[in-house]
Coordinates of C-alpha atoms in Angstrom, one line a residue:
Chain A
M1 CA 37.7 76.0 37.9
S2 CA 33.9 76.2 38.3
K3 CA 32.1 77.4 41.5
D4 CA 30.4 73.9 41.4
W5 CA 28.6 74.5 44.5
E6 CA 26.3 77.5 45.3
L7 CA 26.0 78.9 48.7
T8 CA 22.6 78.1 50.2
R9 CA 20.8 80.7 52.3
E10 CA 21.1 78.5 55.4
L11 CA 24.9 78.1 55.0
F12 CA 25.3 81.8 54.2
E13 CA 23.4 82.7 57.4
Q14 CA 25.6 80.3 59.3
L15 CA 28.7 81.8 57.8
M16 CA 27.6 85.3 58.7
D17 CA 26.9 84.3 62.3
W18 CA 30.3 82.8 62.5
L19 CA 31.9 86.0 61.3
D20 CA 30.0 88.2 63.8
P21 CA 26.7 87.8 65.7
D22 CA 25.9 91.4 64.6
R23 CA 24.8 91.2 61.0
E24 CA 26.1 94.6 60.0
R25 CA 29.5 93.9 61.3
A26 CA 29.4 90.4 59.9
A27 CA 28.7 91.9 56.4
L28 CA 31.7 94.2 56.8
E29 CA 33.9 91.3 57.9
Y30 CA 32.7 89.3 54.9
E31 CA 33.7 92.1 52.5
R32 CA 37.0 92.6 54.3
I33 CA 37.8 88.9 54.0
R34 CA 36.7 88.7 50.5
N35 CA 38.8 91.7 49.5
R36 CA 41.9 90.1 51.1
L37 CA 41.3 86.9 49.3
V38 CA 40.9 88.7 46.0
R39 CA 44.2 90.5 46.7
F40 CA 45.9 87.2 47.6
F41 CA 44.8 85.6 44.3
I42 CA 45.7 88.7 42.3
T43 CA 49.2 88.8 43.8
R44 CA 49.6 85.1 43.0
G45 CA 48.9 86.0 39.4
R46 CA 45.5 84.3 39.0
A47 CA 43.3 85.4 36.2
H48 CA 39.9 85.1 37.9
A49 CA 40.7 86.3 41.4
E50 CA 37.2 87.2 42.3
D51 CA 35.8 83.8 41.3
L52 CA 38.6 82.1 43.3
A53 CA 37.7 84.2 46.3
D54 CA 34.0 83.2 46.0
I55 CA 35.0 79.5 45.6
T56 CA 37.1 79.8 48.8
I57 CA 34.2 81.4 50.7
N58 CA 31.8 78.6 49.4
R59 CA 34.2 75.9 50.5
V60 CA 34.6 77.5 54.0
A61 CA 30.8 77.7 54.3
R62 CA 30.5 74.0 53.3
K63 CA 33.1 73.0 55.8
L64 CA 31.6 75.2 58.5
P65 CA 29.3 72.6 60.1
E66 CA 32.4 70.4 60.6
I67 CA 34.6 73.0 62.2
L68 CA 32.3 75.1 64.2
G69 CA 32.9 73.1 67.3
T70 CA 36.6 72.6 66.9
Y71 CA 38.2 75.5 65.1
Q72 CA 39.7 78.2 67.3
G73 CA 41.1 81.4 65.9
E74 CA 40.2 84.2 63.7
P75 CA 38.0 83.1 60.8
V76 CA 40.2 84.9 58.3
R77 CA 43.1 82.6 58.9
Y78 CA 40.9 79.6 58.1
F79 CA 39.8 81.3 54.9
Y80 CA 43.5 81.8 54.1
G81 CA 44.2 78.1 54.6
I82 CA 41.4 77.2 52.2
A83 CA 42.5 79.8 49.8
K84 CA 46.0 78.3 49.5
K85 CA 44.4 74.9 48.6
V86 CA 42.2 76.6 46.0
L87 CA 45.3 78.3 44.6
L88 CA 47.1 75.0 44.3
E89 CA 44.2 73.5 42.4
D90 CA 44.0 76.5 40.2
I91 CA 47.8 76.5 39.5
T92 CA 47.5 73.1 37.8
D93 CA 45.8 75.1 35.0
P94 CA 48.3 78.0 34.8
P95 CA 47.2 81.3 33.3
P96 CA 48.7 82.3 29.9
P97 CA 51.7 84.6 30.1
P98 CA 50.9 88.2 30.5
P99 CA 50.9 90.3 27.3
P100 CA 53.5 93.0 26.9
P101 CA 52.3 95.9 29.1
N102 CA 52.3 98.6 26.4
K103 CA 50.1 96.7 23.9
D104 CA 46.8 98.4 23.8
G105 CA 45.0 100.0 20.9
D106 CA 44.2 103.6 20.2
E107 CA 40.5 102.9 20.7
E108 CA 41.1 101.5 24.2
R109 CA 43.4 104.3 25.1
T110 CA 40.9 106.9 23.9
A111 CA 38.1 105.3 25.8
R112 CA 40.2 105.2 29.0
L113 CA 41.1 108.9 28.6
D114 CA 37.5 109.8 28.0
C115 CA 36.4 107.9 31.1
L116 CA 39.2 109.4 33.1
D117 CA 38.1 112.9 32.1
D118 CA 34.6 112.1 33.1
C119 CA 35.6 110.6 36.4
I120 CA 38.1 113.4 37.3
S121 CA 35.4 116.0 36.5
K122 CA 33.2 114.2 39.1
L123 CA 35.8 114.9 41.8
N124 CA 35.2 118.1 43.7
P125 CA 37.8 120.9 43.0
H126 CA 39.7 120.3 46.2
Q127 CA 40.1 116.6 45.4
R128 CA 41.2 117.4 41.9
E129 CA 43.8 119.8 43.3
M130 CA 45.0 117.1 45.7
V131 CA 45.3 114.5 43.0
I132 CA 47.4 116.7 40.7
D133 CA 49.6 118.1 43.5
Y134 CA 50.2 114.6 45.0
Y135 CA 51.2 112.9 41.7
R136 CA 52.9 115.6 39.8
F137 CA 56.4 115.1 41.1
D138 CA 59.0 112.3 40.8
K139 CA 61.8 111.1 43.0
Q140 CA 63.2 113.5 45.6
A141 CA 60.8 116.3 44.7
K142 CA 57.9 113.9 45.2
I143 CA 58.9 113.1 48.8
L144 CA 59.4 116.8 49.7
A145 CA 56.1 117.9 48.0
R146 CA 54.1 115.2 49.8
K147 CA 55.6 116.0 53.2
E148 CA 54.7 119.6 52.7
M149 CA 51.2 118.6 51.5
A150 CA 50.7 116.5 54.7
R151 CA 52.0 119.4 56.9
K152 CA 49.6 121.8 55.3
A153 CA 46.7 119.4 55.7
G154 CA 47.7 118.7 59.3
V155 CA 47.9 114.9 58.9
S156 CA 50.8 112.4 59.0
D157 CA 52.5 111.3 55.8
S158 CA 51.0 107.9 56.0
A159 CA 47.5 109.3 56.6
L160 CA 47.8 111.4 53.5
K161 CA 49.1 108.4 51.6
L162 CA 46.1 106.5 52.6
Q163 CA 43.8 109.3 51.8
M164 CA 45.3 109.7 48.3
H165 CA 45.2 105.9 47.8
R166 CA 41.5 106.0 48.5
L167 CA 40.9 108.9 46.2
R168 CA 42.9 107.2 43.5
S169 CA 41.1 103.9 44.0
K170 CA 37.8 105.8 43.8
L171 CA 38.9 107.3 40.6
F172 CA 40.2 104.0 39.1
D173 CA 37.0 102.2 40.2
C174 CA 35.0 105.0 38.4
V175 CA 37.1 104.5 35.3
T176 CA 36.7 100.7 35.4
S177 CA 33.0 101.1 35.8
C178 CA 32.8 103.6 32.9
L179 CA 34.8 101.3 30.7
K180 CA 32.5 98.4 31.5
K181 CA 29.5 100.5 30.7
R182 CA 31.0 101.5 27.3
E183 CA 31.9 97.9 26.6
N184 CA 28.3 96.8 27.4
G185 CA 26.9 99.7 25.3
D186 CA 29.1 98.6 22.3
R187 CA 27.8 95.0 22.7
E188 CA 24.2 96.2 22.7
K189 CA 24.8 98.3 19.6
R190 CA 26.2 95.2 17.8
Chain B
M1 CA 57.2 94.0 58.5
D2 CA 58.3 96.9 56.4
A3 CA 57.5 98.4 53.0
I4 CA 60.5 96.5 51.5
D5 CA 59.0 93.2 52.5
I6 CA 55.7 94.2 51.0
R7 CA 57.3 95.4 47.8
Q8 CA 59.3 92.2 47.4
Y9 CA 56.1 90.2 48.1
L10 CA 54.2 92.1 45.4
L11 CA 57.0 91.5 43.0
G12 CA 57.3 87.8 43.8
Q13 CA 60.8 88.2 45.1
L14 CA 60.3 86.6 48.6
P15 CA 61.0 83.0 49.5
D16 CA 58.0 80.9 50.2
D17 CA 58.1 81.1 54.0
R18 CA 58.3 84.9 54.1
Q19 CA 55.7 85.1 51.4
A20 CA 53.3 83.1 53.6
R21 CA 54.1 85.3 56.6
V22 CA 53.2 88.5 54.6
E23 CA 50.0 86.9 53.4
E24 CA 48.9 85.9 56.9
E25 CA 49.7 89.4 58.1
F26 CA 47.7 91.3 55.5
M27 CA 44.8 88.9 56.0
V28 CA 44.5 89.8 59.7
D29 CA 46.1 93.3 59.9
D30 CA 44.2 96.1 58.3
G31 CA 47.2 98.3 58.4
I32 CA 49.4 95.8 56.5
Y33 CA 46.6 95.3 54.0
T34 CA 46.4 99.0 53.4
D35 CA 50.1 99.3 53.0
L36 CA 49.9 96.5 50.5
L37 CA 47.4 98.4 48.4
V38 CA 49.3 101.6 48.7
E39 CA 52.5 99.9 47.7
E40 CA 50.8 98.4 44.6
D41 CA 50.1 102.0 43.5
E42 CA 53.7 103.0 44.2
I43 CA 55.1 100.1 42.2
I44 CA 52.9 100.9 39.2
D45 CA 53.9 104.6 39.4
D46 CA 57.5 103.7 39.7
Y47 CA 57.3 101.5 36.7
L48 CA 55.6 104.2 34.6
R49 CA 58.1 106.8 35.8
G50 CA 61.1 104.5 35.1
G51 CA 61.9 104.2 38.8
L52 CA 62.3 100.4 39.0
N53 CA 65.7 98.7 38.7
P54 CA 66.1 96.1 36.0
A55 CA 65.4 93.1 38.3
E56 CA 62.2 94.8 39.7
R57 CA 61.2 95.8 36.2
D58 CA 61.5 92.2 35.1
S59 CA 59.5 90.9 38.1
F60 CA 56.9 93.5 37.5
E61 CA 56.4 92.5 34.0
R62 CA 56.5 88.8 34.5
Y63 CA 54.9 88.4 38.0
F64 CA 53.2 91.5 39.1
L65 CA 51.3 91.9 35.9
A66 CA 50.2 88.3 35.6
A67 CA 46.7 89.1 36.8
P68 CA 44.5 90.9 34.3
E69 CA 43.2 93.1 37.1
R70 CA 46.7 94.5 37.5
R71 CA 47.1 95.1 33.8
Q72 CA 43.9 97.0 33.8
K73 CA 45.1 99.0 36.7
L74 CA 48.4 99.7 34.9
A75 CA 46.5 100.9 31.8
I76 CA 44.4 103.3 33.8
A77 CA 47.5 104.5 35.7
R78 CA 49.2 105.2 32.4
S79 CA 46.3 107.4 31.3
F80 CA 46.1 108.9 34.7
H81 CA 49.8 109.9 34.5
A82 CA 49.3 111.2 31.0
Y83 CA 46.6 113.5 32.4
I84 CA 48.8 114.6 35.3
D85 CA 51.7 115.3 32.9
A86 CA 49.5 117.3 30.6
R87 CA 48.4 119.4 33.6
R88 CA 52.0 119.8 34.7
K89 CA 53.1 121.0 31.3
E90 CA 50.4 123.7 31.0
P91 CA 52.3 127.0 30.6
V92 CA 49.9 129.1 32.7
D93 CA 47.6 126.9 34.8
R94 CA 44.0 127.8 34.6
R95 CA 43.8 127.2 38.3
E96 CA 46.2 130.0 39.1
S97 CA 45.4 133.6 39.7
A98 CA 46.5 136.3 37.3
A99 CA 48.3 138.1 40.1
E100 CA 50.6 135.3 40.8
P101 CA 54.3 136.3 41.3
W102 CA 56.6 135.8 38.3
W103 CA 58.8 133.3 40.2
R104 CA 55.9 131.0 40.8
K105 CA 55.2 130.8 37.1
W106 CA 58.9 130.5 36.4
F107 CA 59.0 127.4 38.6
G108 CA 56.4 125.6 36.6
G109 CA 53.0 127.2 37.1
G110 CA 51.8 125.1 40.0
S111 CA 48.8 126.2 42.1
S112 CA 50.2 125.4 45.5
N113 CA 53.5 126.1 47.2
F114 CA 54.3 122.4 47.5
E115 CA 56.1 122.5 44.3
M116 CA 58.1 125.6 45.4
I117 CA 59.4 123.7 48.3
A118 CA 59.9 120.6 46.2
Y119 CA 61.9 122.6 43.7
A120 CA 63.8 124.8 46.1
P121 CA 67.0 122.8 46.3
L122 CA 66.9 122.2 42.6
A123 CA 66.2 125.9 41.9
A124 CA 69.1 126.9 44.1
T125 CA 71.4 124.5 42.3
V126 CA 70.2 125.7 38.9
I127 CA 70.7 129.4 39.9
I128 CA 74.2 128.8 41.1
A129 CA 74.9 126.7 38.0
V130 CA 73.5 129.5 35.8
I131 CA 75.5 132.2 37.5
G132 CA 78.7 130.2 37.6
G133 CA 78.2 129.0 34.1
T134 CA 77.6 132.5 32.8
W135 CA 80.8 133.8 34.4
M136 CA 82.8 130.8 33.1
Y137 CA 81.3 131.3 29.7
Q138 CA 82.1 135.0 29.6
R139 CA 85.7 134.3 30.6
M140 CA 86.1 131.6 28.0
E141 CA 84.4 133.9 25.4
Q142 CA 86.9 136.7 26.2
A143 CA 89.8 134.2 25.9
R144 CA 88.4 132.9 22.6
Q145 CA 87.9 136.5 21.3
S146 CA 91.6 137.3 22.1
E147 CA 92.7 134.2 20.4
R148 CA 90.6 135.0 17.4
V149 CA 92.1 138.5 17.1
A150 CA 95.6 137.2 17.5
Q151 CA 95.0 134.5 14.8
E152 CA 93.6 137.2 12.5
Q153 CA 96.7 139.4 13.0
L154 CA 99.0 136.5 12.4
L155 CA 97.1 135.5 9.2
S156 CA 97.2 139.2 8.0
L157 CA 101.0 139.3 8.6
Q158 CA 101.5 136.0 6.9
Q159 CA 99.5 137.3 3.9
R160 CA 101.6 140.5 3.8
E161 CA 104.8 138.5 3.9
M162 CA 103.5 136.3 1.0
D163 CA 102.6 139.5 -1.0
L164 CA 106.0 141.0 -0.4
R165 CA 107.8 137.8 -1.4
K166 CA 105.8 137.7 -4.6
Q167 CA 106.6 141.3 -5.4
V168 CA 110.3 140.7 -4.8
A169 CA 110.2 137.6 -7.0
Q170 CA 108.5 139.6 -9.8
A171 CA 111.0 142.4 -9.5
E172 CA 113.9 139.9 -9.6
S173 CA 112.3 138.2 -12.6
A174 CA 111.8 141.5 -14.5
L175 CA 115.4 142.5 -13.7
T176 CA 116.7 139.2 -14.9
A177 CA 114.8 139.6 -18.1
R178 CA 116.1 143.1 -18.7
N179 CA 119.6 142.0 -18.0
R180 CA 119.3 139.2 -20.5
E181 CA 117.8 141.6 -23.1
A182 CA 120.7 144.0 -22.5
E183 CA 123.2 141.2 -22.7
A184 CA 121.6 140.0 -25.9
R185 CA 121.8 143.5 -27.4
Q186 CA 125.3 143.9 -26.3
S187 CA 126.2 140.6 -27.7
A188 CA 124.6 141.4 -31.1
M189 CA 126.4 144.7 -31.2
E190 CA 129.7 143.1 -30.4
Q191 CA 129.0 140.5 -33.1
E192 CA 128.4 143.2 -35.6
I193 CA 131.5 145.1 -34.6
A194 CA 133.5 141.9 -34.8
Q195 CA 132.1 141.2 -38.3
L196 CA 133.0 144.6 -39.4
K197 CA 136.5 144.3 -38.1
Q198 CA 137.0 140.8 -39.7
Q199 CA 135.8 142.0 -43.1
P200 CA 137.4 145.4 -43.5
S201 CA 137.0 145.4 -47.3
V202 CA 133.4 144.5 -47.1
A203 CA 132.8 147.0 -44.4
R204 CA 134.5 149.7 -46.3
Q205 CA 132.4 148.7 -49.3
A206 CA 129.3 148.7 -47.2
Q207 CA 130.3 152.0 -45.6
T208 CA 130.8 153.5 -49.0
S209 CA 128.0 151.8 -50.8
I210 CA 125.2 150.8 -48.4
P211 CA 122.3 150.4 -50.8
V212 CA 119.5 152.8 -50.1
F213 CA 116.0 152.1 -51.3
A214 CA 113.4 154.9 -51.3
I215 CA 110.0 153.5 -50.5
L216 CA 106.7 155.3 -50.7
P217 CA 103.9 154.8 -48.2
F218 CA 101.2 152.2 -49.2
S219 CA 98.5 154.2 -51.0
G220 CA 95.8 151.6 -50.8
R221 CA 95.5 151.2 -54.5
A222 CA 95.5 147.6 -55.6
A223 CA 97.3 148.3 -58.8
A224 CA 100.2 150.0 -57.0
K225 CA 103.2 147.8 -57.3
P226 CA 105.3 147.4 -54.1
A227 CA 108.8 148.7 -54.2
E228 CA 111.5 146.3 -55.1
V229 CA 114.5 145.9 -52.9
K230 CA 117.4 144.1 -54.4
V231 CA 119.9 143.2 -51.8
P232 CA 123.4 143.0 -53.2
S233 CA 125.5 140.0 -52.4
G234 CA 127.9 140.7 -49.6
A235 CA 125.8 143.7 -48.3
T236 CA 125.5 143.7 -44.5
F237 CA 122.9 146.3 -44.3
I238 CA 120.5 148.1 -46.5
V239 CA 118.8 151.4 -45.8
L240 CA 115.1 151.9 -46.3
D241 CA 114.5 155.5 -47.1
L242 CA 110.9 156.3 -46.1
G243 CA 109.0 159.4 -47.2
L244 CA 106.9 160.6 -44.3
E245 CA 103.4 162.2 -44.3
E246 CA 103.1 165.4 -42.4
D247 CA 102.4 164.7 -38.7
D248 CA 103.2 165.9 -35.2
A249 CA 105.3 162.9 -34.4
V250 CA 108.6 163.5 -32.6
T251 CA 109.9 160.0 -32.9
Y252 CA 108.8 156.9 -34.7
E253 CA 108.5 153.2 -34.0
A254 CA 108.7 150.6 -36.8
A255 CA 108.2 146.9 -37.2
L256 CA 109.2 144.8 -40.2
L257 CA 106.7 142.0 -41.0
T258 CA 106.8 139.2 -43.5
D259 CA 103.9 138.5 -45.8
T260 CA 102.6 136.0 -43.2
G261 CA 102.5 138.7 -40.5
E262 CA 105.5 137.4 -38.7
E263 CA 107.5 140.2 -37.0
V264 CA 111.1 140.1 -38.1
R265 CA 112.5 143.1 -36.3
R266 CA 111.4 146.2 -34.3
W267 CA 112.9 149.7 -34.0
S268 CA 112.0 152.5 -31.6
R269 CA 113.0 156.1 -31.0
L270 CA 113.7 156.7 -34.7
T271 CA 114.1 160.3 -35.5
P272 CA 113.3 161.7 -38.9
D273 CA 115.4 163.9 -41.1
R274 CA 114.2 167.0 -42.8
I275 CA 115.5 167.6 -46.3
G276 CA 114.0 170.7 -47.8
D277 CA 110.3 170.4 -47.4
D278 CA 110.5 166.6 -47.2
R279 CA 110.5 164.7 -43.9
R280 CA 112.3 161.4 -44.4
L281 CA 113.2 158.5 -42.1
Q282 CA 116.1 156.2 -42.8
I283 CA 116.0 152.8 -41.3
R284 CA 119.1 150.5 -41.4
V285 CA 118.0 146.9 -41.9
P286 CA 120.6 144.1 -41.4
T287 CA 120.5 141.8 -44.4
T288 CA 120.4 138.8 -42.1
N289 CA 116.7 139.8 -41.5
L290 CA 115.9 139.7 -45.1
R291 CA 115.0 136.7 -47.4
D292 CA 113.5 136.7 -50.8
G293 CA 109.8 137.6 -50.5
D294 CA 107.3 140.3 -49.7
Y295 CA 107.6 142.5 -46.6
S296 CA 105.7 145.2 -45.0
L297 CA 107.2 147.8 -42.7
R298 CA 104.7 149.4 -40.3
L299 CA 105.3 152.8 -38.9
W300 CA 103.9 154.5 -35.8
G301 CA 104.5 158.1 -34.8
V302 CA 104.9 159.1 -31.2
V303 CA 104.0 162.6 -30.2
A304 CA 105.5 164.7 -27.4
S305 CA 102.8 163.6 -25.0
G306 CA 103.8 160.0 -25.6
E307 CA 100.7 159.1 -27.5
R308 CA 101.3 156.6 -30.4
S309 CA 99.4 156.4 -33.7
E310 CA 99.8 154.7 -37.0
A311 CA 101.9 156.7 -39.4
G312 CA 102.1 154.6 -42.5
R313 CA 102.8 151.3 -44.1
Y314 CA 105.5 150.6 -46.6
D315 CA 105.4 147.4 -48.6
F316 CA 108.3 146.1 -50.6
T317 CA 109.5 142.9 -52.3
C318 CA 112.9 141.7 -51.3
K319 CA 115.2 140.0 -53.7
R320 CA 118.6 138.9 -52.6
L321 CA 121.2 139.1 -55.4
R322 CA 123.9 136.4 -55.6
A323 CA 127.5 136.9 -56.5
E324 CA 128.9 135.4 -59.7
S325 CA 130.9 132.8 -57.8
E326 CA 127.8 131.7 -55.9
K327 CA 125.9 131.4 -59.2
R328 CA 128.5 129.1 -60.6
R329 CA 128.3 126.8 -57.7

């Protein structure tokens, strides 16, 4: 599915106004909605989740002049309604079945480990300690260790979980970015 | 909405209506959305640590991993866990101080006390199991040791019994052989006596005229002709009269051999006679032992200490004479 329709500056401004009169908050809301749309398409197994999220946003922006006077409710719910339609259209062209999860080559694995080393070394020592302590146990030991970790940090279990999720996401984003850079570097060499 | 709903949603295990509800909620609720992201991490970790049940594992591979972004995330998570595992397996962590108590190191070398608490129930169980196991092992080992000793004693006794049985069997066998030999000798003597009794005239003749043949020891000269022993018809015995060399022998042993080396008869404890300066030995030979042909009589002297040495060799040619009546036949 192509984006087939680009967002004009005027429609974009209109969309941002609809999200929030304050431009900064509108930008945050835009990102928030986009992230949820991406997660929705990923969970539904779509291959180009980010593109589908952008298509959804463009369609909402296009429909905006029609609904501005009539639609009542949180904008995100409208986005979700459009996203479901985009999903149905995209499902007519189903993605290929996923490859077996263990199939990746030595080169890719090595690249990932190199990137991971780089990214972990960019964390401060305290963050590194946290990551290792948080993920080092399994099963019952994991639960007990995390509870103790939260107690020591003076935060709730869920707050610690969130903190660790953010740290991990930061790490994984760093690895993804590193891998992309390597891939681009390889392409340029060729 | 709880973590189970979110987990089932992520694995594609919810019916459509509940699926839509979860989606609406995470669209509007930041908390639910965050829970969804955290649960994604948890599911990936559980998959990598083998913590998913078969149905979840199947859903994970067929549904959860359908999007390339998730597969990329799984690949990074796999490397991430490899990194964590490698750090976990480090024998003495670089992050630890040298003065760390031994028990900290024993429990895995972690830098914080989280792991101590995490391991505490496991450690207690292990210690109890080790102590109990050691006690049980020692008791079993003692019992096994006693059993081994008893078995060894039993085997030793069985071996001794077998040895004794063997000795008894050998003794019985030797005794039987001796008895048979004695019986055979007795039988032979009785036979001789009976023959003598049945042929009184022959016996008398033999008694009065047992032929005696004087034989000289073999000199080693090739030209020397062996003595000739002519056995008269009807003679039961002949006497070989052997001239002895000077020696210290007290008794003698003798063996009569054919020219092929076959032993015909053996004598022992023969005592010599002294006639003047000569020492002579007379051996009575049953004529049943003699055929026409060459014979050699070997002699050994036995001194007082029991030592035995060759004392001479006496060769002779035997010729059995036939009676006139036999010749006519």
